[in-house]
mmCIF file of C-alpha atoms and ligand atoms in Angstrom:
data_model
loop_
_atom_site.group_PDB
_atom_site.id
_atom_site.type_symbol
_atom_site.label_atom_id
_atom_site.label_comp_id
_atom_site.label_asym_id
_atom_site.label_seq_id
_atom_site.Cartn_x
_atom_site.Cartn_y
_atom_site.Cartn_z
ATOM 1 C CA MET F 1 -11.850 26.746 11.891
ATOM 2 C CA LEU F 2 -9.106 26.662 9.296
ATOM 3 C CA VAL F 3 -8.490 23.509 7.254
ATOM 4 C CA ARG F 4 -5.295 22.707 5.359
ATOM 5 C CA PHE F 5 -5.073 19.706 3.045
ATOM 6 C CA TRP F 6 -1.713 17.936 3.303
ATOM 7 C CA GLY F 7 -2.871 14.746 1.574
ATOM 8 C CA THR F 8 -5.899 14.256 -0.679
ATOM 9 C CA ARG F 9 -5.030 11.102 -2.651
ATOM 10 C CA GLY F 10 -6.842 7.839 -2.095
ATOM 11 C CA SER F 11 -5.363 4.345 -1.905
ATOM 12 C CA ILE F 12 -1.702 5.060 -2.729
ATOM 13 C CA ALA F 13 0.537 8.101 -2.969
ATOM 14 C CA LYS F 14 0.989 9.309 -6.531
ATOM 15 C CA ALA F 15 3.816 11.801 -6.900
ATOM 16 C CA GLY F 16 4.552 13.220 -10.331
ATOM 17 C CA PRO F 17 4.111 16.123 -12.708
ATOM 18 C CA ASN F 18 0.413 15.328 -13.253
ATOM 19 C CA THR F 19 -0.604 15.506 -9.567
ATOM 20 C CA ILE F 20 1.187 18.686 -8.502
ATOM 21 C CA ARG F 21 -1.839 20.961 -8.163
ATOM 22 C CA TYR F 22 -4.145 18.689 -6.145
ATOM 23 C CA GLY F 23 -1.310 16.778 -4.495
ATOM 24 C CA GLY F 24 -0.078 13.198 -4.623
ATOM 25 C CA ASN F 25 0.063 12.417 -0.893
ATOM 26 C CA THR F 26 -2.502 10.231 0.855
ATOM 27 C CA SER F 27 -5.052 11.514 3.376
ATOM 28 C CA CYS F 28 -3.967 14.035 5.977
ATOM 29 C CA ILE F 29 -5.809 17.164 7.066
ATOM 30 C CA GLU F 30 -4.895 19.873 9.576
ATOM 31 C CA VAL F 31 -7.709 21.643 11.424
ATOM 32 C CA ARG F 32 -7.201 24.632 13.735
ATOM 33 C CA SER F 33 -9.808 26.273 15.900
ATOM 34 C CA ALA F 34 -9.593 30.023 16.466
ATOM 35 C CA ALA F 35 -8.229 29.290 19.973
ATOM 36 C CA GLY F 36 -5.439 27.216 18.415
ATOM 37 C CA THR F 37 -6.576 23.648 19.159
ATOM 38 C CA LEU F 38 -4.767 21.404 16.681
ATOM 39 C CA VAL F 39 -6.601 18.419 15.179
ATOM 40 C CA VAL F 40 -5.045 16.216 12.506
ATOM 41 C CA ILE F 41 -7.467 13.974 10.635
ATOM 42 C CA ASP F 42 -5.861 10.867 9.175
ATOM 43 C CA CYS F 43 -2.139 10.327 8.886
ATOM 44 C CA GLY F 44 -1.367 9.224 5.335
ATOM 45 C CA THR F 45 1.837 10.263 3.572
ATOM 46 C CA GLY F 46 0.754 13.923 3.686
ATOM 47 C CA ALA F 47 1.614 13.818 7.401
ATOM 48 C CA HIS F 48 5.314 14.168 6.592
ATOM 49 C CA GLY F 49 4.915 17.720 5.281
ATOM 50 C CA LEU F 50 2.534 18.676 8.075
ATOM 51 C CA GLY F 51 4.910 17.252 10.682
ATOM 52 C CA GLN F 52 7.840 19.247 9.315
ATOM 53 C CA SER F 53 5.809 22.452 9.513
ATOM 54 C CA LEU F 54 4.778 21.692 13.115
ATOM 55 C CA VAL F 55 8.342 21.124 14.358
ATOM 56 C CA ALA F 56 9.788 24.113 12.476
ATOM 57 C CA ASN F 57 10.070 25.967 15.789
ATOM 58 C CA PRO F 58 12.080 23.565 17.998
ATOM 59 C CA LYS F 59 11.404 25.650 21.137
ATOM 60 C CA GLN F 60 7.647 25.149 20.900
ATOM 61 C CA ALA F 61 6.154 21.896 22.185
ATOM 62 C CA VAL F 62 3.356 20.495 20.042
ATOM 63 C CA HIS F 63 0.163 19.260 21.639
ATOM 64 C CA GLY F 64 -2.217 17.766 19.107
ATOM 65 C CA HIS F 65 -5.080 15.360 18.585
ATOM 66 C CA LEU F 66 -4.968 12.820 15.775
ATOM 67 C CA LEU F 67 -8.322 11.430 14.589
ATOM 68 C CA ILE F 68 -7.873 8.318 12.460
ATOM 69 C CA SER F 69 -10.838 7.305 10.292
ATOM 70 C CA HIS F 70 -9.600 3.717 9.921
ATOM 71 C CA THR F 71 -6.351 1.814 9.655
ATOM 72 C CA HIS F 72 -6.058 1.140 5.929
ATOM 73 C CA TRP F 73 -2.513 2.050 4.900
ATOM 74 C CA ASP F 74 -3.412 5.240 3.046
ATOM 75 C CA HIS F 75 -4.640 6.664 6.378
ATOM 76 C CA ILE F 76 -1.810 5.607 8.729
ATOM 77 C CA GLN F 77 1.382 5.235 6.687
ATOM 78 C CA GLY F 78 2.563 8.727 7.627
ATOM 79 C CA ILE F 79 2.637 7.964 11.358
ATOM 80 C CA PRO F 80 6.257 6.675 11.483
ATOM 81 C CA PHE F 81 7.325 9.835 9.622
ATOM 82 C CA PHE F 82 5.223 12.373 11.529
ATOM 83 C CA ALA F 83 7.968 14.319 13.313
ATOM 84 C CA PRO F 84 5.897 15.727 16.232
ATOM 85 C CA LEU F 85 5.425 12.158 17.513
ATOM 86 C CA VAL F 86 9.177 11.663 17.671
ATOM 87 C CA VAL F 87 10.053 14.737 19.735
ATOM 88 C CA PRO F 88 10.156 14.336 23.568
ATOM 89 C CA GLY F 89 8.051 16.936 25.360
ATOM 90 C CA ASN F 90 5.265 16.792 22.791
ATOM 91 C CA GLU F 91 1.886 15.420 23.782
ATOM 92 C CA TRP F 92 -0.513 13.638 21.438
ATOM 93 C CA ASP F 93 -3.878 11.962 21.749
ATOM 94 C CA ILE F 94 -4.598 9.396 19.032
ATOM 95 C CA TYR F 95 -8.213 8.368 18.379
ATOM 96 C CA ALA F 96 -9.388 5.580 16.071
ATOM 97 C CA PRO F 97 -12.245 3.073 15.763
ATOM 98 C CA ARG F 98 -12.040 0.275 18.321
ATOM 99 C CA GLY F 99 -10.878 -2.840 16.468
ATOM 100 C CA LEU F 100 -12.645 -6.182 16.674
ATOM 101 C CA SER F 101 -9.544 -8.082 17.729
ATOM 102 C CA GLN F 102 -6.926 -5.565 18.877
ATOM 103 C CA SER F 103 -6.478 -2.020 20.154
ATOM 104 C CA ILE F 104 -5.388 0.895 17.986
ATOM 105 C CA GLN F 105 -2.076 0.920 19.869
ATOM 106 C CA ASP F 106 -1.449 -2.726 18.902
ATOM 107 C CA THR F 107 -2.431 -2.083 15.264
ATOM 108 C CA LEU F 108 -0.059 0.896 14.972
ATOM 109 C CA ALA F 109 2.697 -1.062 16.752
ATOM 110 C CA GLY F 110 2.204 -3.799 14.127
ATOM 111 C CA GLN F 111 2.754 -1.305 11.308
ATOM 112 C CA MET F 112 5.982 -0.182 13.017
ATOM 113 C CA HIS F 113 7.259 -3.664 13.890
ATOM 114 C CA TYR F 114 11.000 -3.773 13.237
ATOM 115 C CA THR F 115 10.382 -5.984 10.191
ATOM 116 C CA TYR F 116 8.844 -2.954 8.472
ATOM 117 C CA SER F 117 10.195 0.100 10.259
ATOM 118 C CA PRO F 118 13.513 1.129 11.833
ATOM 119 C CA VAL F 119 11.597 3.080 14.492
ATOM 120 C CA THR F 120 9.116 1.145 16.631
ATOM 121 C CA LEU F 121 6.030 2.692 18.201
ATOM 122 C CA GLU F 122 7.528 2.431 21.702
ATOM 123 C CA ALA F 123 10.577 4.412 20.554
ATOM 124 C CA LEU F 124 8.526 7.524 19.726
ATOM 125 C CA GLY F 125 9.488 10.337 22.107
ATOM 126 C CA ALA F 126 6.160 12.140 22.511
ATOM 127 C CA ARG F 127 3.772 11.238 25.301
ATOM 128 C CA ILE F 128 0.953 9.478 23.460
ATOM 129 C CA THR F 129 -2.476 8.530 24.802
ATOM 130 C CA TYR F 130 -4.544 6.120 22.720
ATOM 131 C CA HIS F 131 -8.327 6.221 22.532
ATOM 132 C CA ASP F 132 -10.349 3.338 21.040
ATOM 133 C CA LEU F 133 -13.590 4.845 19.790
ATOM 134 C CA VAL F 134 -17.120 3.779 19.015
ATOM 135 C CA GLU F 135 -19.884 6.147 17.929
ATOM 136 C CA GLY F 136 -20.274 9.028 20.360
ATOM 137 C CA VAL F 137 -19.390 12.579 21.337
ATOM 138 C CA PHE F 138 -16.244 13.841 23.050
ATOM 139 C CA GLU F 139 -14.309 17.052 23.582
ATOM 140 C CA VAL F 140 -10.906 17.838 22.123
ATOM 141 C CA GLY F 141 -9.741 21.182 23.555
ATOM 142 C CA ASP F 142 -12.470 23.644 22.542
ATOM 143 C CA ILE F 143 -13.717 21.390 19.702
ATOM 144 C CA THR F 144 -16.669 19.002 20.124
ATOM 145 C CA VAL F 145 -16.211 15.844 18.062
ATOM 146 C CA ARG F 146 -19.013 13.508 17.035
ATOM 147 C CA SER F 147 -18.076 10.129 15.536
ATOM 148 C CA ARG F 148 -20.262 8.002 13.275
ATOM 149 C CA TYR F 149 -19.629 4.721 11.457
ATOM 150 C CA LEU F 150 -19.256 4.885 7.679
ATOM 151 C CA ASN F 151 -19.833 2.159 5.082
ATOM 152 C CA HIS F 152 -16.400 0.736 4.220
ATOM 153 C CA PRO F 153 -14.673 -2.681 4.214
ATOM 154 C CA ALA F 154 -13.042 -1.871 7.585
ATOM 155 C CA LEU F 155 -14.366 -0.323 10.788
ATOM 156 C CA THR F 156 -14.362 3.335 9.768
ATOM 157 C CA LEU F 157 -15.528 6.468 11.543
ATOM 158 C CA GLY F 158 -16.553 9.823 10.126
ATOM 159 C CA TYR F 159 -16.009 12.864 12.335
ATOM 160 C CA ARG F 160 -18.078 16.002 12.812
ATOM 161 C CA LEU F 161 -16.140 18.835 14.490
ATOM 162 C CA GLU F 162 -17.895 21.823 16.038
ATOM 163 C CA ALA F 163 -16.210 24.974 17.386
ATOM 164 C CA ASP F 164 -16.263 28.729 16.844
ATOM 165 C CA GLY F 165 -19.952 28.481 15.911
ATOM 166 C CA VAL F 166 -19.235 26.354 12.816
ATOM 167 C CA SER F 167 -19.071 22.669 11.905
ATOM 168 C CA ILE F 168 -16.820 20.559 9.705
ATOM 169 C CA VAL F 169 -17.543 16.954 8.687
ATOM 170 C CA TYR F 170 -14.918 14.494 7.451
ATOM 171 C CA ALA F 171 -16.522 11.466 5.765
ATOM 172 C CA CYS F 172 -13.886 9.325 4.087
ATOM 173 C CA ASP F 173 -13.796 6.386 3.160
ATOM 174 C CA HIS F 174 -17.505 5.755 2.588
ATOM 175 C CA GLU F 175 -19.694 4.014 0.019
ATOM 176 C CA PRO F 176 -23.396 4.802 -0.481
ATOM 177 C CA PHE F 177 -25.655 2.202 1.104
ATOM 178 C CA SER F 178 -28.012 2.407 -1.881
ATOM 179 C CA ARG F 179 -26.780 1.300 -5.289
ATOM 180 C CA GLN F 180 -26.229 4.111 -7.737
ATOM 181 C CA PRO F 181 -26.988 3.893 -11.464
ATOM 182 C CA SER F 182 -24.537 5.472 -13.911
ATOM 183 C CA THR F 183 -26.824 8.487 -14.278
ATOM 184 C CA GLY F 184 -25.786 9.350 -10.739
ATOM 185 C CA LYS F 185 -29.407 9.664 -9.594
ATOM 186 C CA ILE F 186 -29.477 7.716 -6.361
ATOM 187 C CA GLU F 187 -32.445 6.293 -4.474
ATOM 188 C CA ILE F 188 -31.869 7.427 -0.905
ATOM 189 C CA GLY F 189 -32.751 4.731 1.629
ATOM 190 C CA GLU F 190 -32.868 4.921 5.424
ATOM 191 C CA GLN F 191 -29.137 4.355 6.003
ATOM 192 C CA ASP F 192 -28.156 7.019 3.474
ATOM 193 C CA ARG F 193 -30.665 9.325 5.137
ATOM 194 C CA GLN F 194 -28.858 8.816 8.461
ATOM 195 C CA HIS F 195 -25.545 9.559 6.769
ATOM 196 C CA ALA F 196 -27.089 12.716 5.278
ATOM 197 C CA ASP F 197 -28.223 13.764 8.762
ATOM 198 C CA PHE F 198 -24.603 13.525 9.914
ATOM 199 C CA LEU F 199 -23.652 16.027 7.180
ATOM 200 C CA ARG F 200 -26.715 18.237 7.604
ATOM 201 C CA GLY F 201 -26.110 21.983 7.690
ATOM 202 C CA ALA F 202 -22.321 21.674 8.022
ATOM 203 C CA ASP F 203 -20.276 24.719 7.057
ATOM 204 C CA LEU F 204 -17.727 22.452 5.364
ATOM 205 C CA VAL F 205 -17.972 18.779 4.391
ATOM 206 C CA ILE F 206 -14.851 16.917 3.276
ATOM 207 C CA HIS F 207 -16.248 13.855 1.521
ATOM 208 C CA ASP F 208 -14.985 10.769 -0.252
ATOM 209 C CA ALA F 209 -15.480 11.147 -4.018
ATOM 210 C CA GLN F 210 -13.019 8.641 -5.438
ATOM 211 C CA TYR F 211 -15.159 7.723 -8.446
ATOM 212 C CA THR F 212 -17.624 9.209 -10.888
ATOM 213 C CA ALA F 213 -21.090 7.692 -11.351
ATOM 214 C CA THR F 214 -20.089 6.222 -14.718
ATOM 215 C CA GLU F 215 -17.078 4.469 -13.155
ATOM 216 C CA TYR F 216 -19.003 3.156 -10.156
ATOM 217 C CA ALA F 217 -20.513 0.037 -11.791
ATOM 218 C CA ASN F 218 -17.045 -1.544 -11.764
ATOM 219 C CA LYS F 219 -16.250 -0.444 -8.207
ATOM 220 C CA ILE F 220 -19.243 -1.693 -6.219
ATOM 221 C CA GLY F 221 -18.230 -2.873 -2.762
ATOM 222 C CA TRP F 222 -14.849 -1.126 -2.821
ATOM 223 C CA GLY F 223 -16.019 1.269 -0.113
ATOM 224 C CA HIS F 224 -16.024 4.618 -1.876
ATOM 225 C CA SER F 225 -18.422 7.319 -2.984
ATOM 226 C CA THR F 226 -19.008 8.996 -6.289
ATOM 227 C CA ALA F 227 -18.690 12.733 -6.698
ATOM 228 C CA GLU F 228 -22.379 12.815 -7.730
ATOM 229 C CA TYR F 229 -23.480 11.130 -4.473
ATOM 230 C CA ALA F 230 -21.438 13.544 -2.326
ATOM 231 C CA VAL F 231 -22.751 16.572 -4.223
ATOM 232 C CA ASP F 232 -26.410 15.498 -4.248
ATOM 233 C CA LEU F 233 -26.452 14.528 -0.581
ATOM 234 C CA CYS F 234 -24.690 17.714 0.563
ATOM 235 C CA THR F 235 -26.971 19.864 -1.608
ATOM 236 C CA ALA F 236 -30.057 18.175 -0.149
ATOM 237 C CA VAL F 237 -29.098 18.804 3.481
ATOM 238 C CA GLY F 238 -27.952 22.426 3.218
ATOM 239 C CA VAL F 239 -24.185 22.001 3.436
ATOM 240 C CA LYS F 240 -22.429 25.346 2.814
ATOM 241 C CA GLN F 241 -19.128 24.170 1.280
ATOM 242 C CA LEU F 242 -18.003 20.787 -0.041
ATOM 243 C CA ALA F 243 -14.452 19.552 -0.590
ATOM 244 C CA LEU F 244 -14.275 16.363 -2.679
ATOM 245 C CA THR F 245 -11.343 14.179 -1.668
ATOM 246 C CA HIS F 246 -9.688 10.715 -1.716
ATOM 247 C CA HIS F 247 -8.796 11.339 -5.350
ATOM 248 C CA ASP F 248 -8.276 8.132 -7.308
ATOM 249 C CA PRO F 249 -4.566 7.484 -8.032
ATOM 250 C CA MET F 250 -5.501 7.138 -11.738
ATOM 251 C CA ARG F 251 -6.752 10.750 -11.749
ATOM 252 C CA ASP F 252 -4.478 13.585 -12.932
ATOM 253 C CA ASP F 253 -4.917 17.297 -12.162
ATOM 254 C CA ASP F 254 -6.763 18.024 -15.407
ATOM 255 C CA SER F 255 -9.318 15.264 -14.822
ATOM 256 C CA LEU F 256 -9.973 16.622 -11.309
ATOM 257 C CA ASP F 257 -10.599 20.048 -12.882
ATOM 258 C CA GLN F 258 -13.148 18.378 -15.179
ATOM 259 C CA ILE F 259 -14.912 16.654 -12.268
ATOM 260 C CA ALA F 260 -15.073 19.934 -10.326
ATOM 261 C CA SER F 261 -16.618 21.805 -13.266
ATOM 262 C CA ALA F 262 -19.108 18.974 -14.002
ATOM 263 C CA MET F 263 -20.185 19.009 -10.347
ATOM 264 C CA ARG F 264 -20.573 22.799 -10.355
ATOM 265 C CA ALA F 265 -22.917 22.403 -13.337
ATOM 266 C CA ARG F 266 -24.876 19.831 -11.313
ATOM 267 C CA SER F 267 -25.405 21.941 -8.168
ATOM 268 C CA SER F 268 -25.124 25.545 -6.997
ATOM 269 C CA LEU F 269 -23.408 24.283 -3.828
ATOM 270 C CA TRP F 270 -19.946 25.832 -3.336
ATOM 271 C CA MET F 271 -17.469 23.030 -3.977
ATOM 272 C CA ALA F 272 -13.898 22.184 -4.938
ATOM 273 C CA CYS F 273 -11.683 19.166 -5.317
ATOM 274 C CA ALA F 274 -9.511 19.256 -2.182
ATOM 275 C CA GLY F 275 -5.941 20.231 -2.884
ATOM 276 C CA SER F 276 -3.234 22.567 -1.761
ATOM 277 C CA HIS F 277 -5.471 25.548 -0.990
ATOM 278 C CA PRO F 278 -6.632 25.954 2.616
ATOM 279 C CA MET F 279 -10.343 26.330 3.305
ATOM 280 C CA ARG F 280 -11.973 28.132 6.179
ATOM 281 C CA ALA F 281 -15.269 27.228 7.796
ATOM 282 C CA THR F 282 -16.774 30.442 9.139
ATOM 283 C CA SER F 283 -20.262 31.407 10.150
ATOM 284 C CA THR F 284 -20.211 33.969 7.302
ATOM 285 C CA PRO F 285 -18.541 32.198 4.327
HETATM 286 ZN ZN1 ZN X 301 -8.541 5.368 1.898
HETATM 287 ZN ZN1 ZN X 302 -10.075 2.539 3.333
#
């Protein structure tokens, strides 16, 4: 499976000369199986660029599957600007955690109410089917998807995708269940162990790493991981490649370089801060 990062920023888009290399757009990831099944994970502002690339050939209808981790703005704000949803003849399935009080269709319609958006959800031209998810397993084309709740101040699902003999996990936004001292050495309790099992043996994990361990003391309860937690957990459960993502909007390209090199000194696991370079999960990396 091939993965392209169209948005790697957490919380709010941050365009500018200091975020060019890792990108300033919020969460959006394109995944393709070898057979061509298209999965988009999250639909932050990065979805605009992805959408333009998908409609570049107007003669080709686009059938895709959009997996939404949760409905915080940095994960859905690209939806009104995601061109493949506008074009009649396209077909999309949208999956997201089942809300406590309303469906995903109602939540997305709220974001596109005419008070906020010139285009309403009903005006989108593509045929869209909505799926309200809980934890479970389902098929998307030739990809098997497993969903699991994460620890975040909103109902949030992580996704594990399996196809072509490889597996990719997307775990964003997520905070460790155990508290982490500034040394970064975490005491792994039962709930973190279950989270680790979800990542176990994956060929590629794309994991929340908004903070560093030294910053975390001031961010407890905000719903995000540290780079140290992501690296230690993935190292412990035999992950093959790790992409750190949901970069803090206060972080420039140089500081992401520093985090990547500090994490490489911490573990021999292959890792990178997610950015503009595609990554491939293969059985022989
Ligand atoms: Zn987020
Ligand atoms: Zn969030």
